[in-house]
């Protein structure tokens, strides 16, 4: 009797005490990460998007490798030598860049554009401008890339690749729509780009955003100079509406602390595997800006300071685009081209805080005479030191004439990332090497 | 100092006991009860409750001095039933020992601490007694079982003091999750994995501890390894990788206080080094000899003007040392201000380069002295470890206690690498009433480590050390008066190892408490209830700093980290043991388990400090804060039913129903069962009492075990943003004063299911010749399915991974354990134990379209899980080979061989394929441990030989050393030979072609055998990088990491108890243990047992790992 009682007591104890509290103990809220959030306001995404773009596109993965290829600098040791000097850039080497651009910058931009929506069209417009620039940067090293089926998460795990031609159409549309959005009356939103402006680039200044969008539209239009049918009057109109002074340049600022540092500065102090390029030094011999480009470390103060900004597109570039467009239009306007060229070179010296009136006189059209396409591209190559347009213009025009490493040609593009080849193999273009030309490199 | 205190304590006890000691002498004879066998020599007689003991002599006679209070003598002998005989005031006691045919009334601890007779089990368990680990003297208890348990694989990360160790039982069960077993101490699961928050699995940083290191080996009574699914099924989720049950020492009832003291000192030495060349100077034939520049521009020997503004001081491809000499003339060479930040050349020469600077022998200013070669391995020192442990134990009729304190102080082989540990333990058992008893224990542990940067890390010790040219003396000084570094590279690149050891410091400390409280209520003689609650609580703090001018953080760096970890576990268990009639015996267990694991950490990281050498977060304008939390809870009901028939047939079944918070709501409950059976065929009437096969059992089991997801994987989150590339430290938020959030690149999944393992095991156990020989064999087959992993997806989806149930894996293998007493005479005994295992884990499938998963490593190579391949395959860039014959393709493009251009090194050499491929599996073919123990009188000699056959390792250290010209492999740089292979190259579209006779026309496929003779010179290894593993294919640097090593050699002597009769000392042992005294391996790196990524799944990577050690321990154990 006693034993039976004890057994019952035991069983009841076991079941009653614990089953009752089990539901509470296994509470689903326990599995919500207290250190992350399931949603954020769009204005807290903007600083992260802009900083990522600045660091990734402005850093070694993009401007570093392409900069070594067009001999702004020279890869000397370790991976910099392999990738930059021997042109041995493998698909694994570009994984970080591809990932950062896709699941970092562009995915967050897509969400940003959705979140801002019709309620805040001006912020949406800024998002479209940033997306257009990122997309342009990506297609200019990879050619065909996913866009129309990209950023859909689980809905489409194998996005198809869009042709570079269609990507260029998208860029143009994004910029045009961006300009429309930015020009919308947005008085309902007192601070369109977030409270106390989380816009690190323009501090919420809408007219500057609109000008940058025009300059970018001009840039991506002139990239197609080999394709024919380019509307140079539209480019000239965009240049006119574009960035109007050095002070309005579309560029990402960096900070004075190591954790907010410019990526080229970080590379320069942490790796030191690149050296000044003999080719560039010879090319820019006597140029007063050389000291701003090259320094006691490998990069000069303009690019290699801790808080150097990363320029996306500038007044100087806009003037060079204008100069080229003036010459390329059906009835070339030589005088206007010369004037734009002179304005670009003059502004470039000012941008780097260099004054050398003699050099300037000797290096503008007054002394040099009429400027042709080669003159414009070569002057642009120097002025846009370590920017990706040097690589794009070289592939588009063949200028400046470089001195490739023996037995090789300067590559035309990046390989596709390992992550895409492995996990989206059905769609990744095949038969591509780093020397396969991009669509816009050749005519028609 | 601590040692002194312990000695004082000891002496106080010694003097106290001298007064108390009073003994009587008992003598007698021990015979066998079997007719005709007569007296038995070598029987162990101990006084119960003490360690006082004696052995019978050749005539079976013994004498033993027994303390006045002692009541019982224990007679034990292998193959005989142990007898306890009451002394009852007698001075002559004669005993007849009965044969113990079964020998297996041995009780083993199984899951949940349930004690079972080992013969009743339908699965294999293996115990390691305290004797087997006592003299190993490893800081980490895991290292002490290496080679001693069949199926257990132990891999220390390195010889760094306090470094972690990776342990696996019967291969791997998870793809990217934890593969290490659950540790259960006195019924309470404890944390043993890598430090929470500290990145075990990083290729850089310091070697962290795993948390098994906290345990005091002297507190451990026994360890039992539960291997298969059926053995661990009752533990549920956490036990899918096997369980190591640790039972700690307890006091005995009715025993006076016993004091045990153990002291030892261990000397560690570096075990093996990577071989270097000592024949060529710093520099390049493109650069200049040595590390000097010529002010007058004069060229000697190989000297040429540095190209591209870069002097080639980073490599050791310079002149032959026998063509060089020194000059002390300060005017002869210009001081390189950029390099040394030190402008007075005479002063520089006097202070830092006492021999002068290297010039050609033919230089007019050369002093004619030969150039010194420095041994960088002089950096390492003899490590010393002091170990002291004191315990007190005893008990009254109802209560027993055990108290211990231990201290360990280790100075590693690397300067300033230290590890210290102090532990306290208090445990007690008491009978509260006739039926109710209780026990409690509390341990406190404190660890302190000073760790040194290692691995792929510009501040890593080995990285700077082995790349140093033979002509540069790092030891001559690492810091200039202006605070900058003196390195052979002129300050840049990577740190002087002395700088790292002195200026880049990582300190951590752990304070941990493990406590448990349990009650046992024996309601009747067949029914009992028990309740056990335990807590494992610890905090870990670390402070890591890099001085300004360190290459990793040139502006200086401070990181402070604190965490709190808390695991609680509660078990309520009802047990029934009852005979059912004459032949059947029934056991039953029903229980409930509740578990919570919680951790929270906060950290601050300052990149850039303002005041030099002031390492505080306040000394920075840029501090990045972080906070991390982890919580998981489970609850479960379980049952275990067993029935046996006549001690011959045993059947058992278990079931566990468990809820876990980490699974999606509504799908968070799962059930898993197990069945097992044992058949002791020697109980069959016609085999019983057989003298040849004394015992024989067949057994089999089948279990389904589940494993849940990690926490927080059911949702996609936004997290604090950051940006970085593979080149730099990157940026963190807050950025320019703003916070920033970004969507995680890992996609959450609310459709997760638990992982499942179907575990099948059959085996048998045979004992021959009265247990002189026993064999235990098991074959197992584990099928893992629905393995949870973060499956990589195309980043163009907006995510780079998706957490989901994907993989399947299969592990099969065999465990074999043989015990034999080869010689047994009155004074001499030779025992042999052999264990063997060959688990092989094969990844069967991964997610659709996913061929492989990254487990750890670099861009190239990586350790991967590849579908259809053995788990942990090393993937990397291969050499270009002919797919048909497998022969290397030797480049035939003579147009690339332009002597006027530096750095082709392509023509006539093997080439890289640019493709990654499987270069072999890290998993060994088999492992074997052989222990021989020889006992002679009081002496005992034990030798453990540990063998690992096969298994690959990437010797990236050598790959990089070839690039930099310091590897001994580069000694033949001037010797031309014909690389074996077929001529050919890759055409523009990536196909293998070869040139026709015209040298222009490309014909498909490879051509004839290579006849071009070329040296493996700096063009090939450095300028072109094809011949090194640093910038070329990693395939040539994959090596076999098999080994045969003398893991442990212990010589111990136990002083005869009768010699101690007149002293208070009850037992006295002295011993010497050598660890890793002898090693035979094909592996050319620092040690075939090493893992850059520590206790993580990314095994098989050696990239500037800290070397392993050889250790010599001298120890003393004394009991009062």
Coordinates of C-alpha atoms in Angstrom, one line a residue, chain B residues 909 972-979 1012-1017:
Chain B
X909 CA 58.6 24.8 -65.0
X972 CA 69.2 23.8 -54.5
X973 CA 68.4 27.1 -56.2
X974 CA 71.6 26.9 -58.3
X975 CA 71.1 23.3 -59.3
X976 CA 69.4 22.8 -62.7
X977 CA 67.3 19.7 -63.3
X978 CA 64.5 18.5 -65.6
X979 CA 61.1 18.7 -64.0
X1012 CA 64.2 21.6 -70.4
X1013 CA 66.6 21.9 -67.5
X1014 CA 65.9 24.7 -64.9
X1015 CA 66.8 25.4 -61.3
X1016 CA 64.1 26.1 -58.7
X1017 CA 65.5 29.6 -58.4

